PDB file of C-alpha atoms in Angstrom:
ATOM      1  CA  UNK A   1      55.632  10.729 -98.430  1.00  0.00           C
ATOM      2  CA  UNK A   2      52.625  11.333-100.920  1.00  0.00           C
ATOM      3  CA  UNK A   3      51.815   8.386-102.693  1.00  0.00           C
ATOM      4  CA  UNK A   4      50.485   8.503-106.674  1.00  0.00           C
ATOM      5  CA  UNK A   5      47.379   6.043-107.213  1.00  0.00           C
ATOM      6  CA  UNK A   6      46.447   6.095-111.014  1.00  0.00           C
ATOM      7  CA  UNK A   7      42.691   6.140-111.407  1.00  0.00           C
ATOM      8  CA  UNK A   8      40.706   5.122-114.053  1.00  0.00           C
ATOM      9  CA  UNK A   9      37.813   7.485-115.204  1.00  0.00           C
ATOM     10  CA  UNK A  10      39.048   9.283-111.963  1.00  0.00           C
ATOM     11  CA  UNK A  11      38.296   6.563-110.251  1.00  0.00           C
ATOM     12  CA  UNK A  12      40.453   5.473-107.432  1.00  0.00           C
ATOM     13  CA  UNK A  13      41.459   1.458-107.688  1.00  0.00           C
ATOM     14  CA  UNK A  14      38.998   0.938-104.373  1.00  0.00           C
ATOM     15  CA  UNK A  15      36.139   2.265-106.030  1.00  0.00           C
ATOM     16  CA  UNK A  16      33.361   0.292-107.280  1.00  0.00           C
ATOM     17  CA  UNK A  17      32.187   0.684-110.438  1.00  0.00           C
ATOM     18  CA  UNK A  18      28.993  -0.862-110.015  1.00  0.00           C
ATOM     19  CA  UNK A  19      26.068   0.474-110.886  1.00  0.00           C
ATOM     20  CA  UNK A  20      24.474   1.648-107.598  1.00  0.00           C
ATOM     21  CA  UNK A  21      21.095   0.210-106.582  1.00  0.00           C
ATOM     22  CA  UNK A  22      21.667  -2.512-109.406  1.00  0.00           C
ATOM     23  CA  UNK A  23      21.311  -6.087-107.696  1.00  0.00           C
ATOM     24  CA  UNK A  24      24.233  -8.431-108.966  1.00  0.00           C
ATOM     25  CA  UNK A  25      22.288 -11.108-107.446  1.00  0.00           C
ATOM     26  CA  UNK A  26      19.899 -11.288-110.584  1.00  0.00           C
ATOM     27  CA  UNK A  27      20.749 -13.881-113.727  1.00  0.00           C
ATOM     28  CA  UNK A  28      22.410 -11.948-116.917  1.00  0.00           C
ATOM     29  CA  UNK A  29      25.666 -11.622-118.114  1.00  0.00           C
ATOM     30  CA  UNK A  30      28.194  -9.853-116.548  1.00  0.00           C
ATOM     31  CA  UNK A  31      31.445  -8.926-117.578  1.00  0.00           C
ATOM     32  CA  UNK A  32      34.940  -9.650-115.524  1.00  0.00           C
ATOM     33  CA  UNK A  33      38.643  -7.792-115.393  1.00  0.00           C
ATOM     34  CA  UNK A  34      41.019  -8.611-112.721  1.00  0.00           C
ATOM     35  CA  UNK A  35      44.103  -7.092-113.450  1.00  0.00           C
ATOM     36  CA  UNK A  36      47.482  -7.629-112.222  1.00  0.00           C
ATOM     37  CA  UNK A  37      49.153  -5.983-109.226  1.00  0.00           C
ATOM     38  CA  UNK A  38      51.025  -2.774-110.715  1.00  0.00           C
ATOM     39  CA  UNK A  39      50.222  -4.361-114.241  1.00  0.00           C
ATOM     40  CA  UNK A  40      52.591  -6.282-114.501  1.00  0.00           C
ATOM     41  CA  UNK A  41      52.943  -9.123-117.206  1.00  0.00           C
ATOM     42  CA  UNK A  42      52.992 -12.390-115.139  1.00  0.00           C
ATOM     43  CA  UNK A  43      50.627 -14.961-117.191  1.00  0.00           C
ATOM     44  CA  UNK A  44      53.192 -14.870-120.615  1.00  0.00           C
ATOM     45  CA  UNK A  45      56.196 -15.235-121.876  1.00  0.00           C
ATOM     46  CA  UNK A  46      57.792 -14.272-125.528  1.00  0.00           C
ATOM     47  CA  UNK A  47      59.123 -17.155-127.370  1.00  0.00           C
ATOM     48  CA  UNK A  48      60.511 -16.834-130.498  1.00  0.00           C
ATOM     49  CA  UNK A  49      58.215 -13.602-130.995  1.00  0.00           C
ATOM     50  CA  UNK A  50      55.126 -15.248-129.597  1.00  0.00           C
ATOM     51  CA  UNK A  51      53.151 -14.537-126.572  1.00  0.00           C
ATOM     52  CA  UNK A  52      52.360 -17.866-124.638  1.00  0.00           C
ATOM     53  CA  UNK A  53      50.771 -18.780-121.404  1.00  0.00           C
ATOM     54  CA  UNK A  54      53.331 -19.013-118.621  1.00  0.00           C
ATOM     55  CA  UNK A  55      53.005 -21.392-115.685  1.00  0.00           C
ATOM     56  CA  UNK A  56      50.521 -18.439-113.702  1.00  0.00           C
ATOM     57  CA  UNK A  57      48.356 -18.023-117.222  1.00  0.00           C
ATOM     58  CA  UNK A  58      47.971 -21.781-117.381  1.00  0.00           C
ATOM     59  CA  UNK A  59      46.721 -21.505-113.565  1.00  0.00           C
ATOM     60  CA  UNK A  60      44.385 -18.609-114.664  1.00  0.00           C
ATOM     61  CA  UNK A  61      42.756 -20.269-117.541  1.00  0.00           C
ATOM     62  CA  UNK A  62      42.488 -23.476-115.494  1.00  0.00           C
ATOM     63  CA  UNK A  63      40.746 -22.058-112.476  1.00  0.00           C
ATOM     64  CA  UNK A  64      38.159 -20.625-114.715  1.00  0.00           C
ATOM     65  CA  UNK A  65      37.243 -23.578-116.425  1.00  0.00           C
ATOM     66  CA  UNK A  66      37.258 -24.826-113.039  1.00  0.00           C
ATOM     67  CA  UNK A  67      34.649 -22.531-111.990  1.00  0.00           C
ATOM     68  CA  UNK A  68      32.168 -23.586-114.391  1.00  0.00           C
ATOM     69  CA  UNK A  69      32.672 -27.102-113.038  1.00  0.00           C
ATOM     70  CA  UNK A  70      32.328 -26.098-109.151  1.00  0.00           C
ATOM     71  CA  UNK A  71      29.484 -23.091-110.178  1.00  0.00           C
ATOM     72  CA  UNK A  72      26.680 -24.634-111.587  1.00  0.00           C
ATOM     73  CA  UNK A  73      24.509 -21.745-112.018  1.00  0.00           C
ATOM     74  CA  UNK A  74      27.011 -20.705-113.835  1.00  0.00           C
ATOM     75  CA  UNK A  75      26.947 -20.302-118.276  1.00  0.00           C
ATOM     76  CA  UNK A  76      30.496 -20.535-119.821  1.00  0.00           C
ATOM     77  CA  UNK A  77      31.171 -17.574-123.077  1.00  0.00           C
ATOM     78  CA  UNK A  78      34.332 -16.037-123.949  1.00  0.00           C
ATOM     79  CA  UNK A  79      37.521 -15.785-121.813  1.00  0.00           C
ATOM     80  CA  UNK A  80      41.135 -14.398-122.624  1.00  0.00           C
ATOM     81  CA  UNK A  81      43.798 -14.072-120.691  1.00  0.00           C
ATOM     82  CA  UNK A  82      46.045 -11.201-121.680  1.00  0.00           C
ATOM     83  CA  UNK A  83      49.642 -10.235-120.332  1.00  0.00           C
ATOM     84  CA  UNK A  84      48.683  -8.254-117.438  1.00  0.00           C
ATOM     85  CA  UNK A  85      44.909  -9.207-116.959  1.00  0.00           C
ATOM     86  CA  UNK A  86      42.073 -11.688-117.042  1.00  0.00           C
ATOM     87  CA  UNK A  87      38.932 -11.067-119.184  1.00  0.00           C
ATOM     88  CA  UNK A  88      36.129 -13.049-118.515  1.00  0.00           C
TER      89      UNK A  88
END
């Protein structure tokens, strides 16, 4: 059976896209996705025409804030949490 992975910038979904020789380690801002398995929608719901965090979203925005809290090296700047992913 021959399975079809989508790819992104024909990228397969286990391939980093760091920059190679670039040392995360070092201070600066860096910018996050997760997305969701298959991209599905799990973190909203419609209600009367309006997205809104679900139970998982709530979890998702939560746990970041929480990071800041646990990660104090950490500097807090825009988040959003969309239907089928996280930006951070």
């Amino acid at each position: 059976m021959e399975s079809k992975m989508s790819s992104y910038k024909n990228k397969s979904p286990n391939e980093s896209a760091r920059l190679p020789g670039y040392d995360y380690s070092t201070p600066g801002y860096y910018f996050l996705t997760v997305c969701t398995h298959d991209r599905g929608h799990p973190f909203m719901e419609i209600d009367n025409g309006k997205m809104n965090l679900n139970e998982y979203g709530l979890i998702v925005r939560d746990q970041w804030g929480e990071s800041f809290a646990i990660r104090r090296e950490l500097v807090r700047d825009e988040s959003v949490v969309i239907p089928n992913h996280f930006n951070g």
